[in-house]
Each structure stands twice: as C-alpha cells, then as structure tokens.
Coordinates of C-alpha atoms in Angstrom, one line a residue:
M47 CA 244.3 196.1 57.2
K48 CA 242.5 195.3 60.4
R49 CA 240.2 193.0 58.5
Y50 CA 243.1 190.9 57.1
I51 CA 244.7 190.5 60.5
C52 CA 241.4 189.3 62.0
F53 CA 241.0 186.7 59.1
F54 CA 244.5 185.5 59.8
F55 CA 244.1 184.9 63.5
L56 CA 240.6 183.3 62.7
W57 CA 242.3 180.7 60.5
I58 CA 245.0 180.1 63.2
F59 CA 242.1 179.4 65.7
I60 CA 240.3 177.1 63.4
G61 CA 243.5 175.2 62.7
A62 CA 244.3 174.8 66.5
L63 CA 240.8 173.4 66.9
L64 CA 241.1 170.9 64.1
W65 CA 244.8 169.9 64.7
P66 CA 244.2 167.4 67.5
S67 CA 241.4 165.6 65.6
T68 CA 243.5 165.4 62.5
V69 CA 246.4 163.9 64.5
W70 CA 244.0 161.5 66.1
A71 CA 242.6 160.4 62.7
A72 CA 246.0 159.6 61.4
Y73 CA 245.6 156.1 62.9
G74 CA 242.6 154.1 63.8
E75 CA 241.1 154.1 67.3
T76 CA 239.6 150.7 67.0
P77 CA 239.9 147.9 64.7
P78 CA 237.7 147.8 61.6
A79 CA 234.5 145.8 61.7
T80 CA 234.9 142.6 59.7
A81 CA 232.3 140.1 58.1
S82 CA 234.5 137.0 58.8
Q83 CA 233.4 134.9 61.6
T84 CA 237.0 134.8 63.1
S85 CA 240.2 136.5 62.3
V86 CA 243.6 137.4 63.6
V87 CA 246.6 139.6 62.7
M88 CA 250.0 138.3 64.0
D89 CA 253.5 139.8 63.8
A90 CA 255.5 137.3 61.7
A91 CA 258.7 138.1 63.6
T92 CA 257.7 137.7 67.3
G93 CA 254.2 135.8 67.1
Q94 CA 252.5 138.8 68.9
V95 CA 248.8 139.1 68.1
L96 CA 247.9 142.7 67.3
V97 CA 244.1 142.3 66.8
E98 CA 241.6 139.4 66.8
K99 CA 238.1 138.3 66.5
G100 CA 237.2 135.0 68.1
M101 CA 240.7 133.7 67.3
D102 CA 240.2 130.7 69.6
H103 CA 236.8 129.5 68.3
M104 CA 237.0 126.0 66.6
M105 CA 236.6 126.3 62.8
Y106 CA 237.0 124.2 59.7
P107 CA 240.3 125.3 57.7
A108 CA 239.4 123.9 54.3
S109 CA 242.4 124.1 52.0
I110 CA 244.6 126.4 54.1
T111 CA 245.5 123.0 55.7
K112 CA 247.8 122.7 52.8
I113 CA 250.3 125.0 54.5
M114 CA 251.1 122.4 56.9
T115 CA 251.1 119.8 54.1
V116 CA 253.9 121.7 52.2
L117 CA 256.0 122.7 55.2
L118 CA 256.3 119.1 56.4
A119 CA 257.2 117.8 52.9
L120 CA 260.0 120.5 52.8
E121 CA 261.3 119.5 56.2
N122 CA 261.3 115.7 55.6
S123 CA 261.8 115.0 52.0
D124 CA 263.7 116.1 48.8
P125 CA 261.7 118.0 46.2
D126 CA 263.4 116.2 43.4
K127 CA 262.1 112.9 44.7
I128 CA 260.0 111.0 42.1
H129 CA 256.7 109.6 43.5
T130 CA 254.3 107.1 41.8
M131 CA 250.6 107.9 42.5
S132 CA 248.6 105.3 44.1
Y133 CA 244.9 104.4 43.8
E134 CA 244.0 105.7 47.1
A135 CA 245.8 109.1 46.5
T136 CA 243.8 109.6 43.2
H137 CA 240.4 108.1 44.0
S138 CA 239.8 109.0 47.8
I139 CA 238.9 112.6 46.9
D140 CA 235.5 114.1 45.9
P141 CA 235.6 114.2 42.1
N142 CA 234.0 117.6 42.2
S143 CA 236.7 119.0 44.4
T144 CA 239.7 120.8 43.1
H145 CA 242.3 118.5 41.5
I146 CA 244.7 118.3 38.5
A147 CA 243.6 114.8 37.2
L148 CA 246.5 112.8 38.6
T149 CA 246.2 109.1 37.7
E150 CA 247.1 105.9 39.3
G151 CA 250.7 104.9 38.4
E152 CA 251.5 108.4 37.3
Q153 CA 255.2 109.3 38.2
I154 CA 255.7 112.9 39.2
S155 CA 258.2 114.9 41.4
L156 CA 257.5 116.0 44.8
R157 CA 258.4 119.6 43.7
D158 CA 255.5 119.4 41.0
L159 CA 253.2 118.0 43.7
M160 CA 254.0 120.7 46.1
Y161 CA 253.3 123.5 43.5
A162 CA 250.1 121.8 42.5
T163 CA 249.1 121.7 46.1
M164 CA 249.8 125.5 46.9
V165 CA 249.3 127.2 43.5
A166 CA 246.2 125.1 42.2
S167 CA 245.1 123.7 45.6
A168 CA 244.8 120.3 44.2
N169 CA 243.6 117.7 46.5
D170 CA 244.9 114.7 44.7
A171 CA 248.4 116.4 44.6
A172 CA 248.2 116.9 48.5
N173 CA 247.5 113.3 48.8
G174 CA 250.5 112.5 46.7
V175 CA 252.7 114.7 48.8
A176 CA 251.5 112.8 51.8
E177 CA 252.4 109.4 50.4
C178 CA 255.7 110.6 49.0
V179 CA 256.8 111.9 52.3
A180 CA 255.5 109.5 54.9
G181 CA 254.7 106.4 52.8
S182 CA 250.9 106.6 53.5
I183 CA 248.2 109.3 54.0
D184 CA 247.4 108.2 57.5
Q185 CA 251.1 108.2 58.7
F186 CA 251.5 111.8 57.2
V187 CA 248.4 112.9 59.1
A188 CA 250.0 111.6 62.4
M189 CA 253.0 113.7 61.4
M190 CA 250.8 116.8 60.9
N191 CA 249.1 116.5 64.4
E192 CA 252.5 116.0 66.0
K193 CA 253.9 119.1 64.3
A194 CA 251.0 121.1 65.3
K195 CA 251.5 120.4 69.0
E196 CA 255.2 121.1 68.5
I197 CA 254.3 124.5 67.1
G198 CA 252.0 125.3 69.8
A199 CA 248.8 124.8 67.9
V200 CA 247.1 123.0 70.8
N201 CA 243.5 123.5 69.4
T202 CA 244.1 121.9 66.1
H203 CA 243.5 118.4 64.8
F204 CA 244.0 117.1 61.3
A205 CA 242.2 114.3 59.6
N206 CA 243.6 114.5 56.1
A207 CA 246.4 116.3 54.1
N208 CA 244.1 118.4 51.8
G209 CA 241.5 120.0 54.0
L210 CA 238.4 118.4 52.6
H211 CA 235.7 118.4 55.2
N212 CA 235.7 116.1 58.1
T213 CA 234.2 116.8 61.5
D214 CA 237.4 115.6 63.1
H215 CA 239.5 118.1 60.9
Y216 CA 239.5 121.5 62.8
T217 CA 241.7 124.3 64.0
T218 CA 241.5 128.0 65.0
A219 CA 242.5 131.3 63.5
Y220 CA 245.2 131.7 66.1
D221 CA 246.5 128.1 65.5
M222 CA 246.6 128.8 61.7
A223 CA 248.5 132.0 62.3
L224 CA 251.1 130.1 64.4
I225 CA 251.4 127.4 61.7
T226 CA 251.8 130.0 58.9
R227 CA 254.4 131.8 60.8
Y228 CA 256.3 128.6 61.4
A229 CA 256.0 127.8 57.6
L230 CA 257.3 131.1 56.4
G231 CA 260.6 130.3 58.4
V232 CA 260.9 126.9 56.7
P233 CA 263.7 127.2 54.0
G234 CA 262.2 127.2 50.5
F235 CA 258.6 127.6 51.7
R236 CA 258.2 131.1 50.3
E237 CA 258.7 130.0 46.9
Y238 CA 255.5 128.1 47.0
W239 CA 253.7 130.6 49.1
K240 CA 254.3 133.5 46.7
A241 CA 254.0 131.5 43.4
E242 CA 251.6 133.1 40.9
E243 CA 251.6 130.4 38.3
Y244 CA 253.3 126.9 37.6
T245 CA 253.6 124.4 34.8
I246 CA 253.9 120.7 35.2
Q247 CA 255.7 119.2 32.3
P248 CA 254.3 115.9 30.6
T249 CA 254.6 112.8 32.6
N250 CA 254.4 109.0 31.8
K251 CA 250.5 109.3 32.0
Q252 CA 249.9 112.8 30.8
A253 CA 251.1 113.8 27.3
K254 CA 250.3 117.6 27.7
A255 CA 251.8 120.1 30.1
R256 CA 249.5 121.2 33.0
Q257 CA 249.4 124.8 33.5
M258 CA 247.9 126.4 36.8
G259 CA 247.7 129.8 38.4
T260 CA 246.8 130.9 41.9
Q261 CA 243.2 132.0 42.9
H262 CA 244.5 134.3 45.6
S263 CA 243.8 137.9 44.2
M264 CA 245.9 140.0 46.7
F265 CA 249.4 139.3 45.4
V266 CA 248.4 139.1 41.6
E267 CA 247.0 141.9 39.5
S268 CA 243.3 142.3 40.3
Q269 CA 240.9 144.5 41.9
F270 CA 241.9 143.2 45.3
T271 CA 245.6 143.5 44.8
Y272 CA 247.4 144.7 48.1
E273 CA 250.6 146.5 48.0
G274 CA 253.2 144.7 49.9
C275 CA 251.6 141.3 49.9
T276 CA 254.2 138.5 50.1
G277 CA 251.9 135.5 49.4
G278 CA 249.0 133.5 50.7
K279 CA 246.7 130.5 50.5
L280 CA 242.9 130.2 50.2
G281 CA 240.5 127.4 51.1
Y282 CA 236.8 126.7 50.7
T283 CA 234.2 124.0 51.6
D284 CA 230.5 124.3 52.0
E285 CA 231.0 123.8 55.8
A286 CA 234.0 125.9 56.3
R287 CA 233.0 128.8 53.8
H288 CA 235.8 130.8 52.6
T289 CA 239.1 130.8 54.6
S290 CA 242.4 132.6 53.9
A291 CA 246.0 132.9 55.0
T292 CA 247.7 136.0 53.7
S293 CA 251.2 137.9 54.6
A294 CA 252.1 141.4 53.8
K295 CA 255.2 143.5 54.5
R296 CA 255.8 147.3 55.1
G297 CA 259.3 148.5 56.0
D298 CA 260.7 145.8 58.2
T299 CA 257.4 144.6 59.7
E300 CA 255.5 141.6 58.2
L301 CA 252.2 140.7 59.3
I302 CA 250.1 137.4 58.9
C303 CA 246.3 137.7 58.6
I304 CA 243.9 134.7 59.0
T305 CA 240.3 135.1 58.1
M306 CA 237.8 132.1 58.5
G307 CA 234.1 131.6 57.8
S308 CA 234.0 134.3 55.2
Q309 CA 232.2 135.0 52.0
K310 CA 233.8 135.0 48.6
Y311 CA 235.0 138.5 48.5
E312 CA 234.7 139.4 52.1
K313 CA 238.0 137.6 52.9
Y314 CA 239.9 140.0 50.7
E315 CA 238.1 143.2 52.0
D316 CA 238.6 142.1 55.8
T317 CA 242.2 141.1 55.1
A318 CA 243.0 144.5 53.5
A319 CA 241.2 146.5 56.3
L320 CA 242.9 144.7 59.0
F321 CA 246.3 145.1 57.4
D322 CA 245.7 148.8 56.8
Y323 CA 244.6 149.3 60.4
C324 CA 247.6 147.5 61.9
F325 CA 250.3 149.0 59.6
D326 CA 249.0 152.5 60.2
S327 CA 248.3 152.2 63.9
F328 CA 251.1 150.3 65.4
D329 CA 254.8 151.3 66.1
K330 CA 257.7 149.2 67.3
V331 CA 258.7 149.6 70.9
T332 CA 261.8 148.1 72.3
L333 CA 262.3 146.8 75.8
S334 CA 266.1 147.1 76.5
K335 CA 267.6 144.1 78.3
L336 CA 269.3 146.7 80.5
H337 CA 265.8 147.7 81.8
L338 CA 264.7 144.1 82.6
K339 CA 265.4 142.2 85.7
G340 CA 267.6 139.3 86.4
F341 CA 267.3 136.5 89.0
V342 CA 269.4 134.2 91.1
I343 CA 267.2 131.2 92.2
P344 CA 268.5 128.3 94.5
V345 CA 268.1 124.7 93.3
M346 CA 267.3 122.5 96.3
D347 CA 267.9 118.8 96.8
G348 CA 265.5 118.2 99.8
E349 CA 266.7 120.8 102.3
T350 CA 270.1 121.3 100.9
Q351 CA 271.0 123.9 98.2
V352 CA 273.2 122.2 95.5
Q353 CA 273.1 124.6 92.7
E354 CA 271.7 128.0 91.6
V355 CA 270.0 129.2 88.4
R356 CA 271.1 132.6 87.2
I357 CA 268.2 134.0 85.0
Y358 CA 268.8 137.0 82.8
P359 CA 267.3 138.7 79.7
D360 CA 269.7 137.9 76.9
N361 CA 268.2 140.2 74.2
S362 CA 266.1 143.3 73.9
I363 CA 262.4 142.5 73.2
D364 CA 260.8 144.3 70.3
L365 CA 257.0 144.7 70.5
L366 CA 254.3 146.3 68.3
L367 CA 252.1 148.9 70.3
H368 CA 249.2 150.9 69.2
K369 CA 250.3 154.5 68.8
Q370 CA 248.2 155.6 71.8
Y371 CA 250.3 153.6 74.2
S372 CA 253.9 153.6 75.2
A373 CA 256.3 151.3 77.2
D374 CA 255.0 152.8 80.5
D375 CA 251.5 151.3 79.8
L376 CA 253.1 147.8 79.8
S377 CA 252.9 145.3 82.6
L378 CA 256.0 142.9 83.0
E379 CA 255.2 139.7 84.9
Y380 CA 258.2 137.6 85.5
Q381 CA 257.2 133.9 85.6
V382 CA 260.2 132.7 87.9
P383 CA 259.5 130.7 91.1
E384 CA 261.3 131.3 94.3
V385 CA 263.0 127.9 94.5
Y386 CA 263.8 125.1 91.9
H387 CA 264.0 121.5 93.0
L388 CA 266.6 119.3 91.6
G389 CA 265.6 117.7 88.5
E390 CA 262.8 120.2 87.8
D391 CA 262.6 121.8 84.3
V392 CA 263.8 125.5 84.3
I393 CA 261.5 127.5 82.1
P394 CA 261.7 131.1 83.1
S395 CA 259.9 133.5 80.9
L396 CA 258.6 137.2 80.9
K397 CA 254.9 137.8 80.2
V398 CA 254.0 141.3 78.7
S399 CA 250.7 142.8 78.6
L400 CA 248.8 146.0 78.7
K401 CA 248.0 147.3 82.3
A402 CA 244.4 147.9 81.3
Q403 CA 241.9 146.6 78.8
S404 CA 242.0 148.1 75.3
G405 CA 239.6 148.4 72.6
S406 CA 242.3 149.2 70.0
M407 CA 244.7 146.1 70.4
Y408 CA 245.0 142.6 71.8
E409 CA 246.1 143.2 75.5
D410 CA 248.3 140.0 75.8
L411 CA 251.5 140.9 73.9
G412 CA 253.1 137.5 74.4
S413 CA 255.4 135.5 76.7
F414 CA 259.1 135.6 76.1
P415 CA 261.6 133.1 77.3
L416 CA 264.5 134.3 79.6
Q417 CA 268.1 132.8 79.3
F418 CA 269.5 131.0 82.3
S419 CA 272.7 129.1 83.5
L420 CA 273.1 126.6 86.2
T421 CA 276.2 126.7 88.5
D422 CA 277.1 124.5 91.5
T423 CA 277.1 126.3 94.8
V424 CA 278.2 125.5 98.3
Q425 CA 275.6 123.3 99.9
Q426 CA 273.0 125.3 102.0
T427 CA 270.3 124.1 104.4
L428 CA 266.9 125.6 104.9
D429 CA 266.1 127.4 108.1
E430 CA 263.3 125.7 109.7
A431 CA 261.5 128.8 110.8
T432 CA 261.5 130.6 107.5
G433 CA 261.9 127.7 105.0
L434 CA 264.5 129.8 103.1
P435 CA 268.1 128.8 102.5
V436 CA 270.5 129.8 105.4
K437 CA 273.0 132.5 104.3
D438 CA 276.6 131.3 104.1
N439 CA 278.9 134.1 105.0
S440 CA 281.9 132.3 103.6
V441 CA 280.2 132.7 100.2
F442 CA 279.8 136.4 100.8
W443 CA 283.5 136.8 101.7
K444 CA 284.5 134.9 98.7
N445 CA 282.5 137.1 96.5
L446 CA 283.9 140.0 98.3
L447 CA 287.4 138.9 97.8
A448 CA 286.8 138.1 94.1
T449 CA 285.3 141.6 93.7
L450 CA 288.3 143.2 95.5
K451 CA 290.6 141.3 93.4
W452 CA 289.1 142.6 90.2
V453 CA 289.1 146.2 91.6
G454 CA 292.7 145.8 92.4
I455 CA 293.5 144.6 89.0
T456 CA 291.6 147.4 87.6
L457 CA 293.4 150.0 89.8
A458 CA 296.7 148.5 88.9
V459 CA 295.9 148.6 85.2
V460 CA 294.8 152.4 85.6
A461 CA 298.0 153.2 87.7
G462 CA 300.2 151.4 85.1
C463 CA 298.5 153.4 82.4
A464 CA 299.1 156.7 84.4
V465 CA 302.8 155.8 84.9
L466 CA 303.2 155.1 81.2
V467 CA 301.6 158.6 80.5
L468 CA 303.9 160.3 82.8
L469 CA 307.0 158.4 81.5
A470 CA 306.0 159.5 77.9
A471 CA 305.4 163.1 79.1
W472 CA 308.9 163.2 80.9
L473 CA 310.7 161.6 77.9
R474 CA 309.1 164.2 75.6
C475 CA 310.3 166.9 78.0
F476 CA 313.7 165.6 78.3
L477 CA 314.2 165.2 74.6
H478 CA 312.9 168.7 74.0
H479 CA 315.2 170.1 76.7
R480 CA 318.3 168.1 75.2
K481 CA 317.4 169.3 71.7
R482 CA 317.2 172.9 73.0
K483 CA 320.7 172.5 74.8
R484 CA 322.2 171.3 71.5
R485 CA 320.9 174.3 69.6
Q486 CA 322.1 176.6 72.4
R487 CA 325.6 175.1 72.2
R488 CA 325.7 175.4 68.4
R489 CA 324.7 179.1 68.8
E490 CA 327.5 179.7 71.4
K491 CA 330.1 178.0 69.3
L492 CA 329.0 180.1 66.2
E493 CA 329.0 183.3 68.2
A494 CA 332.5 182.4 69.6
K495 CA 333.8 181.7 66.2
Q496 CA 332.3 185.0 64.9
A497 CA 333.8 186.9 67.8
A498 CA 337.2 185.3 67.2
E499 CA 337.2 186.1 63.5
Q500 CA 336.3 189.8 64.4
R501 CA 339.2 190.0 67.0
A502 CA 341.4 188.5 64.3
R503 CA 340.4 191.1 61.8
Q504 CA 341.0 193.9 64.3
V505 CA 344.4 192.6 65.3
A506 CA 345.4 192.2 61.6
I507 CA 344.2 195.9 60.9
L508 CA 346.2 197.2 63.8
R509 CA 349.4 195.4 62.8
A510 CA 349.0 196.5 59.2
R511 CA 348.7 200.1 60.3
K512 CA 351.7 199.8 62.5
R513 CA 353.9 198.5 59.8
I514 CA 352.8 201.0 57.4
E515 CA 353.5 203.9 59.9
Q516 CA 357.0 202.3 60.5
E517 CA 357.7 202.1 56.8
R518 CA 356.6 205.8 56.4
A519 CA 358.7 206.9 59.2
R520 CA 361.7 205.1 57.6
G521 CA 360.7 206.8 54.3
T522 CA 360.3 203.5 52.6
R523 CA 356.6 203.9 51.7
Q524 CA 355.3 206.6 49.4
P525 CA 352.4 208.8 50.7
G526 CA 348.9 207.8 49.5
P527 CA 345.8 206.0 50.3
V528 CA 346.4 202.5 51.9
Q529 CA 343.9 199.5 51.4
I530 CA 344.2 196.6 53.8
Y531 CA 342.8 193.2 52.8
I532 CA 342.0 190.5 55.4
Q533 CA 341.5 187.0 54.0
P534 CA 338.3 185.6 55.6
G535 CA 339.1 183.0 58.3
S536 CA 342.7 183.7 58.4
Q537 CA 344.5 185.4 61.3
Q538 CA 347.6 186.6 59.1
P539 CA 346.9 190.0 57.6
Y540 CA 348.7 191.4 54.8
S541 CA 348.8 195.0 53.3
R542 CA 348.9 196.3 49.8
I543 CA 349.6 199.8 48.5
G544 CA 350.9 200.1 44.9
R545 CA 353.6 197.7 45.8
T546 CA 354.1 195.7 49.1
A547 CA 356.6 196.4 51.9
T548 CA 358.5 193.4 51.0
A549 CA 359.0 194.6 47.3
A550 CA 360.0 198.0 48.8
R551 CA 362.8 196.3 50.8
K552 CA 363.9 194.3 47.7
G553 CA 364.2 197.6 45.9
R554 CA 366.3 199.1 48.6
R555 CA 368.7 196.2 48.1

C-alpha cells in the first residue's frame, strides 16, 4: 500500500514540474524562422502588424500588383461594361508571360477581364482592365499611384497594371498588406479574391470558351491547403522571385500575410507557419474608452483664444497581444498639442506600443485617431509671463451655474418621484382602510340583524307561552305537548297544538 502511495505522489510531483512547460508550449515564444526575404502579418480589422521581417525593404511585387488593379476597377467602373481590346494592351506584354491570348479588337466585359486578372493572373487582361477604366494604361497607372498614397502605401510606386518587371515598379511587404487590407473592404472584391476557377464565354474573336483556375494552392484542395484561408494572389518574375498575398480567418479574427522574395513552395510554408503562430499566440485585448483620456485644447488667434477643441475617445480599441503580455504592458502616447492655432488641422491620435522591446511580436501596435469637436469660447488672452491662456472666472461661474442647474433639475426629478411614491403608498393605505371599514359595517349590520331576529324569536316564544297559559287557565286548551313555530324573518309568532286558539274560540261560540 505504501508503495502505491509513493508512486501516486511521484506522478503528482512530475506533473507539477512539467505543467508550466506544457502551458508555455501552448503558444510560440518567438515567430517561426522563414525563408522569404521579407514578410508581414497584419490584422485585417485594425491594420495592426503582429509580426514582420524586413517589411519596409523595397521589393518587386510581381503579379500581386493586380490586387490594386482590380480594386481600382471595382471602385471606378461597372463590371458589365464591354471593352474593346487595343493593340497596345495585347502586344505590350512579353509573349512568354502569363496571358489568355486576347487579341486586338476583341470585345469582352470588364468582369471577365477582372476574373482573368485575378484567377489566371493574365497580363493582357490587366492591361484591358486599365484601358477600360481609365482610357489608357498610363492614366490608370497614375490612378494606382494616387490610390497607393491615399491608402498610406508611401513606399510604393507602380509603373504598370500587371506587375511585369520594371525597376521603377516597387513596393514593400507592409505597403502590400495595407493595399490588400483596403481591397478586402471594397464591395465585390472578395468574389475575385477567393475565386478558384472561372470560364470566359466565346467572344467576337474567340470561338471557344476560356477556362481558367487559380494557381494559389492554399484555398484549393492540395498539399498546401490551409484551413480558414479566405483567398489570395500569387506573383512571380525572375527579379522578384515568388510573392504572395493571402488571408485566413479563425473565429472573428482575419489575418493578412504577405511574403516576398520566396522560392516556389517556401511561400506556402512560410505563410502557413506565420498564420499558425499568430492565431495560436495572440489574444484580443480591449482598451475601453472609459479608461482613455480626454482633452480640452484652446484654439488661439494670435494671443486670443477664440475656440476650444474637445478631444475624446469615441470607441473602445481592440488590439491583438501576444499571450505573454497584458494591457498593463502597453504604453499609451497621446499625440495632442498643448495649443492649436486658428486654421491649423486638428489631427489628434493615440499611439499604442509595448513598453519594452519584444522578440515575440511587433512592438508598435498602431496609431488610432481620436474624435474631436470645435466650440466657440469667450475670447481669452495669453499671459505674458507664462504664455498660457488667462483664466476667465466668468466662464467658471457659468459652468458652475450650469452644473448646479442640472443638479437642481436632477434633485427635483428625484423629489417628484419620491412624492409620487408616497402618494401611491398613501392612496393604497387609504383604499385598504376604506375597504376594511366597509367590511366592518357590513359585519355589524349582519350581527345587528341576527340579534334582532333572535330577540324577535324570544319575544314570540314568550307571547305564545303566555297565551297558552291563559287558555289553559280558562280551560279552553286541552293538556298535551305544545309546539311553537316561528316564521323566519317575521316578528309575528303563532302557536299550534292540535287546533289553534282561534279555532277553540270559534268552537265556544
């Protein structure tokens, strides 16, 4: 028996030693090593970077350029629009590059061109999209660069609509993640993003239907299929090597992974490893707006305050944190000046970052805009000694009176409610007392009635006995038992014994 007990405690001891390491191994301590030259994983909802590797290095994007091509087409044109292919669109590409053999003068819908651009990665189709939307490829490229700056991809420059190599056509992994995140929010884009195959029906120049299928192996059945993958786009040139943009979702979290400068299969292995690490190692943390600061900043016109800016967090902020961290490990930097000058742009924001460097996640969690409102104020002048606005006591008293006003209104409402409650309680007591009195009066009347009836019965009995005795005394009544009947509710008694006294008198006569 002692031996079994010793074994039992030994197993408990070993489990206690192994338990912390088992818990720690439930998530990765550091991001996985990847073969791709640059990579980044971004939260699709907030734009937060979770992990990265050289995400700001300039790289050639190859055909993941077409993400920008399709999103611009969806924003600026009708998919049902019919386009006639030009000589430039069909002959300006390398014949050895990917295409669907579109010919000059061929009429085809913009929808077919966009599917061919995303599913088959056709370079001639991308040129057709550019011409259909902007009128010319050059004009469309200008739109691409303008849109990139609008999205925030400041380290990106496009030279064509298809991604074929050009030394002036470059981007970064981070910029491509920004562009992909924006594209996923464009209505209709996900239909092209997740399309596995597509068929273009015969056209005026092509008698046969064109069938095409995606080359991205992570959201189709293959050895690289990734559970939860929601779509993607691949790219390749000799100079760029393999590039990929992929999205995947678990629960309510969707992530975007960009890899650049990869080998043929490494892009899939790196993407899957990065997705696994981020999904397993990060949890959502919410910074409630109740725990964030608000500010009131004066707006100065020279040395006079003419307005004030009220800055406040309008919504809670959702972040993804590695499981070894909590909200206490975050540094909040409010990017708010002490004074705004009249006409100056008001752009308050909150920068969130880790307090210390980390080997498990990207330390900069992002910058989040804060809401603001402008209100006119009583003009104030600056104090010459301090340079700060001179306090206006009248404003203080006005604010105090306004506060007291609302306090008074609140107290009046509370008092009114209390009076109503008391009145309701009094009315209930009054009605209950009145009802009880009515019951008591009814009970008293009933008792009085019953007493009167009882007295009447007794009087009737006495009178009947008296008459009987008188009759016996006169000899007019025969001896024998006497029964007296009293009619209920009546005060007039009567007697009966064989024959009544009245009948006896009649007999005498």
